Amino acid sequence: KNRLLEDRLLDACREVGSALVGQGQLQDGWMYLQPLSDRDYLKQLFESVEITEDNSDVMIDICLGQGIAPELGYGLVLSDHGTCNAITVFDSQCVALPHKERSRLAEMLVQHVYDELSENVYRHIEENESAGPAEGSLADWIASRDWLFASGGHHLDVTHLASAVRIGRFSKQASALQSCYELCLYGAQLADDFQFASPAPFENTYLDHRIFYQALLGTAVEEGIDHFRAKAFAQPIEQT
């Protein structure tokens, strides 16, 4: 009898909550939907909501903060609040997500930064050469154009670049790892003032991360292992 009552209460919560969400009353609807354990249904329900300027922040809170549809919520953070906030949100909220979802959000951030940097580099080349590069990737574009970095030249917030390279370590997709590798090639050419140290074993942010991503991509794997093994053995062993 108690089980039957519980099921009917959950059905009522589902019906009322779904109706409220359908009417655009997201916060009120979520109050009724919280007891439901059917995450697939909740994800589908909130992914069907039309995003507006008025409901964007509520959607971020429910989809990302409550873990209902993390990719949707994080995408809204990137599009509506920018890279800086997206980095802060990742470090403060996303690290608690399941590994698969956390990896996907890291890949979203990496791609966002990579696309922004590529667009800015393309425009700089176009302005100086009267035409943009015909083909190739960011790595190809910067390979023979040292003038891009002259007099401290850079093409996006350098703290965003360093953060994307760091957060990219959560990535699993080969395309994201390749983007991280190319971000490292770019970062290595920045002026000394823009070379930030990172915690071990990535003290030389762009060099160490480049070796790391290169190994994950299947290139110079043994060299990568040797590089980080040497770092590990160089650390003093704590005596207890």
Short mmCIF file of C-alpha atoms in Angstrom, two decimals:
data_model
loop_
_atom_site.label_atom_id
_atom_site.label_comp_id
_atom_site.label_asym_id
_atom_site.label_seq_id
_atom_site.Cartn_x
_atom_site.Cartn_y
_atom_site.Cartn_z
CA LYS A 1 0.00 0.00 0.00
CA ASN A 2 2.81 2.41 0.86
CA ARG A 3 4.52 1.60 -2.43
CA LEU A 4 1.33 2.29 -4.37
CA LEU A 5 0.92 5.64 -2.63
CA GLU A 6 4.53 6.54 -3.37
CA ASP A 7 4.14 5.65 -7.06
CA ARG A 8 1.00 7.76 -7.35
CA LEU A 9 2.70 10.71 -5.67
CA LEU A 10 5.62 10.43 -8.10
CA ASP A 11 3.21 10.25 -11.03
CA ALA A 12 1.51 13.41 -9.77
CA CYS A 13 4.87 15.17 -9.39
CA ARG A 14 5.81 14.14 -12.92
CA GLU A 15 2.52 15.34 -14.38
CA VAL A 16 2.43 18.69 -12.57
CA GLY A 17 6.13 19.38 -12.98
CA SER A 18 6.12 18.57 -16.69
CA ALA A 19 3.10 20.79 -17.24
CA LEU A 20 4.77 23.70 -15.47
CA VAL A 21 7.96 23.26 -17.49
CA GLY A 22 5.86 23.17 -20.66
CA GLN A 23 4.33 26.50 -19.64
CA GLY A 24 7.76 28.02 -19.13
CA GLN A 25 7.65 27.93 -15.33
CA LEU A 26 10.95 26.09 -15.02
CA GLN A 27 11.81 26.77 -11.41
CA ASP A 28 8.35 25.80 -10.18
CA GLY A 29 8.32 22.74 -12.37
CA TRP A 30 11.70 21.63 -11.08
CA MET A 31 10.38 21.69 -7.51
CA TYR A 32 7.92 18.93 -8.43
CA LEU A 33 10.33 17.01 -10.65
CA GLN A 34 13.21 16.69 -8.18
CA PRO A 35 11.90 13.47 -6.58
CA LEU A 36 11.92 11.65 -9.93
CA SER A 37 14.73 9.18 -10.56
CA ASP A 38 14.13 8.95 -14.33
CA ARG A 39 17.10 11.06 -15.45
CA ASP A 40 16.58 10.20 -19.12
CA TYR A 41 13.07 11.62 -19.02
CA LEU A 42 14.22 14.79 -17.20
CA LYS A 43 17.05 15.29 -19.68
CA GLN A 44 14.69 14.93 -22.63
CA LEU A 45 12.16 17.27 -21.01
CA PHE A 46 14.59 20.12 -20.38
CA GLU A 47 16.33 19.68 -23.72
CA SER A 48 12.94 20.37 -25.33
CA VAL A 49 12.68 23.79 -23.64
CA GLU A 50 13.10 26.79 -25.93
CA ILE A 51 16.03 28.80 -24.60
CA THR A 52 15.40 32.51 -24.12
CA GLU A 53 17.26 35.38 -22.52
CA ASP A 54 14.87 35.18 -19.57
CA ASN A 55 15.26 31.47 -18.81
CA SER A 56 18.93 30.93 -19.68
CA ASP A 57 20.29 31.22 -16.13
CA VAL A 58 17.59 28.95 -14.71
CA MET A 59 18.38 26.38 -17.40
CA ILE A 60 22.07 26.55 -16.49
CA ASP A 61 21.25 25.95 -12.84
CA ILE A 62 18.98 22.98 -13.55
CA CYS A 63 20.83 21.39 -16.47
CA LEU A 64 24.38 21.87 -15.21
CA GLY A 65 24.06 22.64 -11.51
CA GLN A 66 21.61 19.79 -10.92
CA GLY A 67 23.29 17.50 -13.46
CA ILE A 68 20.18 16.97 -15.60
CA ALA A 69 21.68 17.89 -18.99
CA PRO A 70 25.28 19.03 -18.37
CA GLU A 71 26.21 19.57 -22.02
CA LEU A 72 23.22 21.84 -22.59
CA GLY A 73 23.90 23.79 -19.42
CA TYR A 74 27.61 24.20 -20.09
CA GLY A 75 26.95 25.22 -23.67
CA LEU A 76 24.78 28.04 -22.32
CA VAL A 77 27.56 29.12 -19.98
CA LEU A 78 29.97 29.31 -22.93
CA SER A 79 27.58 31.17 -25.22
CA ASP A 80 25.96 33.50 -22.69
CA HIS A 81 28.67 34.13 -20.09
CA GLY A 82 31.92 33.68 -21.97
CA THR A 83 35.17 31.79 -21.61
CA CYS A 84 36.27 33.20 -18.26
CA ASN A 85 33.06 32.17 -16.52
CA ALA A 86 33.10 28.80 -18.27
CA ILE A 87 36.57 28.09 -16.87
CA THR A 88 35.48 29.08 -13.36
CA VAL A 89 32.35 26.94 -13.61
CA PHE A 90 34.33 23.95 -14.84
CA ASP A 91 36.79 24.17 -11.97
CA SER A 92 34.11 24.71 -9.33
CA GLN A 93 31.24 22.48 -10.53
CA CYS A 94 32.13 20.19 -13.39
CA VAL A 95 34.92 18.26 -11.66
CA ALA A 96 32.25 16.56 -9.54
CA LEU A 97 30.43 15.18 -12.58
CA PRO A 98 30.83 11.58 -13.77
CA HIS A 99 34.00 11.08 -15.79
CA LYS A 100 32.27 10.74 -19.19
CA GLU A 101 30.28 13.96 -18.80
CA ARG A 102 33.25 15.85 -17.38
CA SER A 103 35.36 14.81 -20.36
CA ARG A 104 32.73 16.04 -22.79
CA LEU A 105 32.51 19.45 -21.10
CA ALA A 106 36.30 19.77 -21.18
CA GLU A 107 36.19 19.04 -24.90
CA MET A 108 33.55 21.73 -25.36
CA LEU A 109 35.73 24.30 -23.63
CA VAL A 110 38.82 23.31 -25.59
CA GLN A 111 36.95 23.56 -28.89
CA HIS A 112 35.52 26.94 -27.91
CA VAL A 113 38.97 28.35 -27.14
CA TYR A 114 40.54 26.71 -30.19
CA ASP A 115 37.88 28.13 -32.52
CA GLU A 116 38.19 31.61 -31.02
CA LEU A 117 41.97 31.57 -31.31
CA SER A 118 41.90 30.20 -34.86
CA GLU A 119 39.45 32.87 -35.97
CA ASN A 120 41.58 35.65 -34.49
CA VAL A 121 44.80 34.29 -35.99
CA TYR A 122 43.10 33.92 -39.38
CA ARG A 123 41.97 37.54 -39.30
CA HIS A 124 45.44 38.75 -38.33
CA ILE A 125 46.97 36.86 -41.26
CA GLU A 126 44.28 38.17 -43.58
CA GLU A 127 44.97 41.76 -42.53
CA ASN A 128 48.73 41.42 -43.02
CA GLU A 129 48.82 39.27 -46.16
CA SER A 130 45.70 40.61 -47.88
CA ALA A 131 44.27 37.09 -47.82
CA GLY A 132 43.63 34.45 -45.23
CA PRO A 133 45.46 31.11 -45.31
CA ALA A 134 43.92 28.92 -47.99
CA GLU A 135 43.94 25.73 -45.94
CA GLY A 136 45.47 23.99 -42.97
CA SER A 137 45.02 24.22 -39.23
CA LEU A 138 46.16 26.62 -36.54
CA ALA A 139 49.44 24.72 -36.28
CA ASP A 140 50.05 25.19 -40.00
CA TRP A 141 49.21 28.89 -39.90
CA ILE A 142 51.65 29.77 -37.12
CA ALA A 143 54.50 27.50 -38.24
CA SER A 144 56.21 30.03 -40.48
CA ARG A 145 54.76 33.32 -39.26
CA ASP A 146 56.87 34.50 -36.34
CA TRP A 147 55.55 38.02 -36.91
CA LEU A 148 52.26 36.93 -35.35
CA PHE A 149 54.01 37.01 -31.97
CA ALA A 150 56.17 40.09 -32.47
CA SER A 151 56.21 42.67 -29.65
CA GLY A 152 54.23 40.44 -27.32
CA GLY A 153 51.58 39.64 -29.90
CA HIS A 154 48.76 37.36 -28.81
CA HIS A 155 45.28 36.68 -30.08
CA LEU A 156 43.16 35.95 -27.01
CA ASP A 157 43.36 36.17 -23.24
CA VAL A 158 46.50 34.20 -22.39
CA THR A 159 45.05 33.01 -19.08
CA HIS A 160 42.19 31.42 -21.01
CA LEU A 161 44.72 29.65 -23.22
CA ALA A 162 46.64 28.23 -20.26
CA SER A 163 43.43 27.11 -18.57
CA ALA A 164 42.15 25.38 -21.70
CA VAL A 165 45.43 23.49 -22.05
CA ARG A 166 45.17 22.38 -18.42
CA ILE A 167 41.48 21.43 -18.51
CA GLY A 168 42.04 19.63 -21.80
CA ARG A 169 43.71 16.84 -19.83
CA PHE A 170 40.20 15.56 -19.08
CA SER A 171 39.56 15.12 -22.82
CA LYS A 172 39.29 11.73 -24.47
CA GLN A 173 38.38 12.49 -28.09
CA ALA A 174 41.30 12.52 -30.51
CA SER A 175 40.07 15.75 -32.11
CA ALA A 176 40.11 17.54 -28.75
CA LEU A 177 43.58 16.18 -27.94
CA GLN A 178 44.79 17.45 -31.32
CA SER A 179 43.34 20.89 -30.57
CA CYS A 180 45.10 20.89 -27.19
CA TYR A 181 48.37 19.96 -28.89
CA GLU A 182 48.02 22.87 -31.32
CA LEU A 183 47.14 25.26 -28.49
CA CYS A 184 50.43 24.22 -26.89
CA LEU A 185 52.34 24.95 -30.11
CA TYR A 186 50.78 28.40 -30.13
CA GLY A 187 51.42 29.04 -26.45
CA ALA A 188 55.07 28.05 -26.73
CA GLN A 189 55.64 30.97 -29.11
CA LEU A 190 54.21 33.60 -26.78
CA ALA A 191 56.50 36.11 -25.12
CA ASP A 192 58.11 35.18 -21.79
CA ASP A 193 55.66 37.43 -19.92
CA PHE A 194 52.85 35.11 -21.06
CA GLN A 195 54.54 31.85 -20.08
CA PHE A 196 52.83 30.73 -16.87
CA ALA A 197 54.16 27.98 -14.63
CA SER A 198 51.86 25.10 -13.69
CA PRO A 199 51.96 22.54 -10.88
CA ALA A 200 54.20 19.49 -11.42
CA PRO A 201 54.62 17.62 -13.65
CA PHE A 202 53.59 20.44 -16.02
CA GLU A 203 55.90 23.17 -14.70
CA ASN A 204 56.68 24.39 -18.22
CA THR A 205 53.02 24.70 -19.18
CA TYR A 206 53.19 24.52 -22.95
CA LEU A 207 56.26 22.30 -23.36
CA ASP A 208 55.17 19.67 -20.85
CA HIS A 209 51.57 19.66 -22.03
CA ARG A 210 52.69 19.42 -25.66
CA ILE A 211 54.70 16.29 -24.87
CA PHE A 212 51.74 14.90 -22.92
CA TYR A 213 49.21 15.45 -25.71
CA GLN A 214 51.62 14.29 -28.37
CA ALA A 215 52.02 10.97 -26.57
CA LEU A 216 48.26 10.56 -26.17
CA LEU A 217 47.89 11.12 -29.91
CA GLY A 218 50.29 8.24 -30.51
CA THR A 219 53.29 10.28 -31.61
CA ALA A 220 56.61 10.13 -29.73
CA VAL A 221 55.02 7.93 -27.08
CA GLU A 222 58.27 6.55 -25.65
CA GLU A 223 59.79 10.02 -25.52
CA GLY A 224 56.75 11.20 -23.60
CA ILE A 225 56.97 8.35 -21.13
CA ASP A 226 60.68 9.02 -20.62
CA HIS A 227 60.02 12.72 -20.12
CA PHE A 228 57.50 12.25 -17.33
CA ARG A 229 59.34 9.27 -15.81
CA ALA A 230 62.40 11.49 -15.42
CA LYS A 231 60.25 14.10 -13.69
CA ALA A 232 58.84 11.47 -11.33
CA PHE A 233 62.25 10.12 -10.35
CA ALA A 234 63.59 13.65 -9.88
CA GLN A 235 61.11 14.25 -7.06
CA PRO A 236 62.43 13.47 -3.56
CA ILE A 237 60.77 10.53 -1.87
CA GLU A 238 59.05 11.52 1.34
CA GLN A 239 60.20 9.59 4.37
CA THR A 240 57.56 8.55 6.88
#
